[in-house]
């Protein structure tokens, strides 16, 4: 069994949600690769190499990945996913944006928001606003999974993973971000 964890980061360091997702991957067993895709993301890749349980960090450094747009990341993930039995991403806004698109490109179902792992093909996820739990079994060759990060402990940072830079994976039909409007959260009005 081989597992790819999609690292959520800001090009400088990993988001804590990625550490919880690695813990979920550790529960599956098998070898874990951690993908760091971004622009000028060497610092995030170095941080990823210290995560306990990660065997290899795959770094894709390309200007088209600077803004983490799902339109650019999903084809990359779909290209890489063929080498893995499981692809995991945090069930954050980031993961909920890219994973359905990547799963659709691979023509497999997405297993959303898991909070437990029963086996390599069986997962637990909340339904009815968390009032009930469902057990999901997938027969897909590649399991595309978003992980409810609060259900898993954070992985420690005592590892020494190898790093590999991947070349030639650029999507020719890249999208670009024109404007990012963020509210000023300091103003109560």
GROMACS .gro file of C-alpha atoms in nm:
model
  189
    1UNK     CA    1   0.000   0.000   0.000
    2UNK     CA    2   0.130   0.344  -0.093
    3UNK     CA    3  -0.012   0.670   0.034
    4UNK     CA    4   0.015   1.026  -0.095
    5UNK     CA    5  -0.069   1.309   0.146
    6UNK     CA    6  -0.133   1.646  -0.016
    7UNK     CA    7   0.039   1.904   0.201
    8UNK     CA    8  -0.147   2.223   0.280
    9UNK     CA    9   0.102   2.507   0.324
   10UNK     CA   10   0.169   2.875   0.264
   11UNK     CA   11   0.494   2.810   0.070
   12UNK     CA   12   0.690   2.870   0.393
   13UNK     CA   13   0.557   2.611   0.636
   14UNK     CA   14   0.300   2.335   0.663
   15UNK     CA   15  -0.044   2.410   0.800
   16UNK     CA   16  -0.116   2.210   1.118
   17UNK     CA   17  -0.397   2.026   0.936
   18UNK     CA   18  -0.136   1.844   0.729
   19UNK     CA   19   0.020   1.695   1.043
   20UNK     CA   20  -0.318   1.550   1.144
   21UNK     CA   21  -0.365   1.410   0.794
   22UNK     CA   22  -0.027   1.235   0.815
   23UNK     CA   23  -0.144   1.069   1.138
   24UNK     CA   24  -0.449   0.936   0.951
   25UNK     CA   25  -0.216   0.804   0.680
   26UNK     CA   26  -0.005   0.632   0.947
   27UNK     CA   27  -0.317   0.448   1.066
   28UNK     CA   28  -0.357   0.306   0.715
   29UNK     CA   29  -0.002   0.169   0.718
   30UNK     CA   30   0.224   0.162   0.416
   31UNK     CA   31   0.473   0.413   0.284
   32UNK     CA   32   0.378   0.779   0.296
   33UNK     CA   33   0.483   1.043   0.045
   34UNK     CA   34   0.399   1.406   0.117
   35UNK     CA   35   0.336   1.637  -0.181
   36UNK     CA   36   0.438   2.002  -0.150
   37UNK     CA   37   0.315   2.189  -0.457
   38UNK     CA   38   0.359   2.564  -0.474
   39UNK     CA   39   0.585   2.847  -0.585
   40UNK     CA   40   0.909   2.910  -0.398
   41UNK     CA   41   0.803   2.636  -0.158
   42UNK     CA   42   1.147   2.504  -0.054
   43UNK     CA   43   1.093   2.609   0.310
   44UNK     CA   44   0.761   2.420   0.323
   45UNK     CA   45   0.931   2.113   0.173
   46UNK     CA   46   1.205   2.130   0.438
   47UNK     CA   47   0.937   2.150   0.707
   48UNK     CA   48   0.757   1.852   0.550
   49UNK     CA   49   1.076   1.643   0.559
   50UNK     CA   50   1.074   1.665   0.941
   51UNK     CA   51   0.726   1.511   0.979
   52UNK     CA   52   0.744   1.173   1.151
   53UNK     CA   53   0.624   0.885   0.934
   54UNK     CA   54   0.685   1.051   0.598
   55UNK     CA   55   0.924   0.851   0.382
   56UNK     CA   56   0.958   1.095   0.093
   57UNK     CA   57   0.868   1.457   0.022
   58UNK     CA   58   0.771   1.530  -0.338
   59UNK     CA   59   0.825   1.897  -0.424
   60UNK     CA   60   0.670   2.061  -0.728
   61UNK     CA   61   0.784   2.422  -0.748
   62UNK     CA   62   0.613   2.618  -1.025
   63UNK     CA   63   0.480   2.975  -1.052
   64UNK     CA   64   0.141   2.844  -1.169
   65UNK     CA   65   0.094   2.685  -0.825
   66UNK     CA   66   0.158   3.006  -0.628
   67UNK     CA   67  -0.204   3.066  -0.531
   68UNK     CA   68  -0.303   2.701  -0.474
   69UNK     CA   69  -0.579   2.720  -0.733
   70UNK     CA   70  -0.772   2.394  -0.761
   71UNK     CA   71  -0.778   2.428  -1.140
   72UNK     CA   72  -0.397   2.399  -1.143
   73UNK     CA   73  -0.344   2.158  -0.852
   74UNK     CA   74  -0.608   1.896  -0.938
   75UNK     CA   75  -0.455   1.785  -1.271
   76UNK     CA   76  -0.117   1.755  -1.098
   77UNK     CA   77  -0.265   1.538  -0.823
   78UNK     CA   78  -0.447   1.325  -1.080
   79UNK     CA   79  -0.118   1.266  -1.267
   80UNK     CA   80   0.060   1.156  -0.951
   81UNK     CA   81  -0.227   0.954  -0.800
   82UNK     CA   82  -0.181   0.657  -1.034
   83UNK     CA   83   0.123   0.549  -0.831
   84UNK     CA   84  -0.074   0.532  -0.504
   85UNK     CA   85  -0.355   0.333  -0.346
   86UNK     CA   86  -0.465   0.622  -0.121
   87UNK     CA   87  -0.451   1.000  -0.161
   88UNK     CA   88  -0.531   1.201   0.153
   89UNK     CA   89  -0.590   1.572   0.202
   90UNK     CA   90  -0.708   1.776   0.502
   91UNK     CA   91  -1.085   1.840   0.494
   92UNK     CA   92  -1.019   2.213   0.502
   93UNK     CA   93  -1.131   2.470   0.248
   94UNK     CA   94  -0.812   2.385   0.060
   95UNK     CA   95  -0.882   2.011   0.051
   96UNK     CA   96  -1.253   2.049  -0.019
   97UNK     CA   97  -1.163   2.261  -0.321
   98UNK     CA   98  -0.903   2.037  -0.486
   99UNK     CA   99  -0.998   1.679  -0.396
  100UNK     CA  100  -1.338   1.654  -0.574
  101UNK     CA  101  -1.180   1.784  -0.894
  102UNK     CA  102  -0.888   1.541  -0.874
  103UNK     CA  103  -1.125   1.250  -0.800
  104UNK     CA  104  -1.342   1.344  -1.098
  105UNK     CA  105  -1.037   1.350  -1.326
  106UNK     CA  106  -0.957   0.995  -1.210
  107UNK     CA  107  -1.322   0.883  -1.235
  108UNK     CA  108  -1.329   0.761  -0.874
  109UNK     CA  109  -1.545   0.861  -0.580
  110UNK     CA  110  -1.420   1.094  -0.311
  111UNK     CA  111  -1.450   0.968   0.044
  112UNK     CA  112  -1.526   1.285   0.237
  113UNK     CA  113  -1.444   1.395   0.588
  114UNK     CA  114  -1.334   1.066   0.743
  115UNK     CA  115  -1.298   1.053   1.119
  116UNK     CA  116  -1.187   0.692   1.152
  117UNK     CA  117  -1.016   0.411   0.964
  118UNK     CA  118  -1.136   0.050   0.988
  119UNK     CA  119  -0.910  -0.094   0.717
  120UNK     CA  120  -0.746  -0.007   0.388
  121UNK     CA  121  -1.085   0.018   0.214
  122UNK     CA  122  -1.321   0.094   0.506
  123UNK     CA  123  -1.365   0.434   0.668
  124UNK     CA  124  -1.592   0.606   0.920
  125UNK     CA  125  -1.743   0.946   0.854
  126UNK     CA  126  -2.005   1.159   1.025
  127UNK     CA  127  -2.349   1.205   0.868
  128UNK     CA  128  -2.659   1.402   0.969
  129UNK     CA  129  -2.454   1.692   1.107
  130UNK     CA  130  -2.247   1.452   1.315
  131UNK     CA  131  -2.548   1.290   1.484
  132UNK     CA  132  -2.468   0.952   1.328
  133UNK     CA  133  -2.161   0.778   1.191
  134UNK     CA  134  -2.150   0.593   0.859
  135UNK     CA  135  -1.910   0.317   0.765
  136UNK     CA  136  -1.797   0.354   0.404
  137UNK     CA  137  -1.628   0.082   0.198
  138UNK     CA  138  -1.466   0.173  -0.133
  139UNK     CA  139  -1.379  -0.067  -0.414
  140UNK     CA  140  -1.198   0.201  -0.615
  141UNK     CA  141  -0.835   0.124  -0.696
  142UNK     CA  142  -0.737   0.472  -0.576
  143UNK     CA  143  -0.904   0.602  -0.262
  144UNK     CA  144  -0.933   0.982  -0.269
  145UNK     CA  145  -0.993   1.082   0.093
  146UNK     CA  146  -1.046   1.407   0.281
  147UNK     CA  147  -0.962   1.380   0.651
  148UNK     CA  148  -1.147   1.548   0.938
  149UNK     CA  149  -0.833   1.672   1.108
  150UNK     CA  150  -0.983   1.713   1.455
  151UNK     CA  151  -1.037   1.335   1.467
  152UNK     CA  152  -0.663   1.260   1.448
  153UNK     CA  153  -0.369   1.367   1.662
  154UNK     CA  154  -0.099   1.587   1.514
  155UNK     CA  155   0.208   1.403   1.383
  156UNK     CA  156   0.536   1.489   1.551
  157UNK     CA  157   0.821   1.659   1.370
  158UNK     CA  158   1.112   1.425   1.437
  159UNK     CA  159   1.146   1.262   1.096
  160UNK     CA  160   1.412   1.276   0.828
  161UNK     CA  161   1.237   1.211   0.497
  162UNK     CA  162   1.411   1.216   0.162
  163UNK     CA  163   1.317   1.498  -0.073
  164UNK     CA  164   1.258   1.470  -0.445
  165UNK     CA  165   1.188   1.757  -0.683
  166UNK     CA  166   0.951   1.665  -0.963
  167UNK     CA  167   0.991   1.830  -1.302
  168UNK     CA  168   0.780   1.840  -1.617
  169UNK     CA  169   0.440   1.821  -1.447
  170UNK     CA  170   0.324   2.166  -1.551
  171UNK     CA  171  -0.035   2.194  -1.663
  172UNK     CA  172  -0.051   2.376  -1.996
  173UNK     CA  173  -0.400   2.512  -1.926
  174UNK     CA  174  -0.311   2.704  -1.611
  175UNK     CA  175  -0.546   2.951  -1.450
  176UNK     CA  176  -0.425   3.262  -1.272
  177UNK     CA  177  -0.564   3.454  -0.979
  178UNK     CA  178  -0.657   3.808  -1.075
  179UNK     CA  179  -0.767   3.951  -0.741
  180UNK     CA  180  -0.798   3.830  -0.383
  181UNK     CA  181  -1.041   4.030  -0.170
  182UNK     CA  182  -1.005   3.953   0.198
  183UNK     CA  183  -1.212   4.126   0.465
  184UNK     CA  184  -1.036   4.333   0.727
  185UNK     CA  185  -1.112   4.126   1.035
  186UNK     CA  186  -0.987   4.397   1.269
  187UNK     CA  187  -1.288   4.617   1.188
  188UNK     CA  188  -1.597   4.497   1.382
  189UNK     CA  189  -1.835   4.663   1.133
   0.00000   0.00000   0.00000
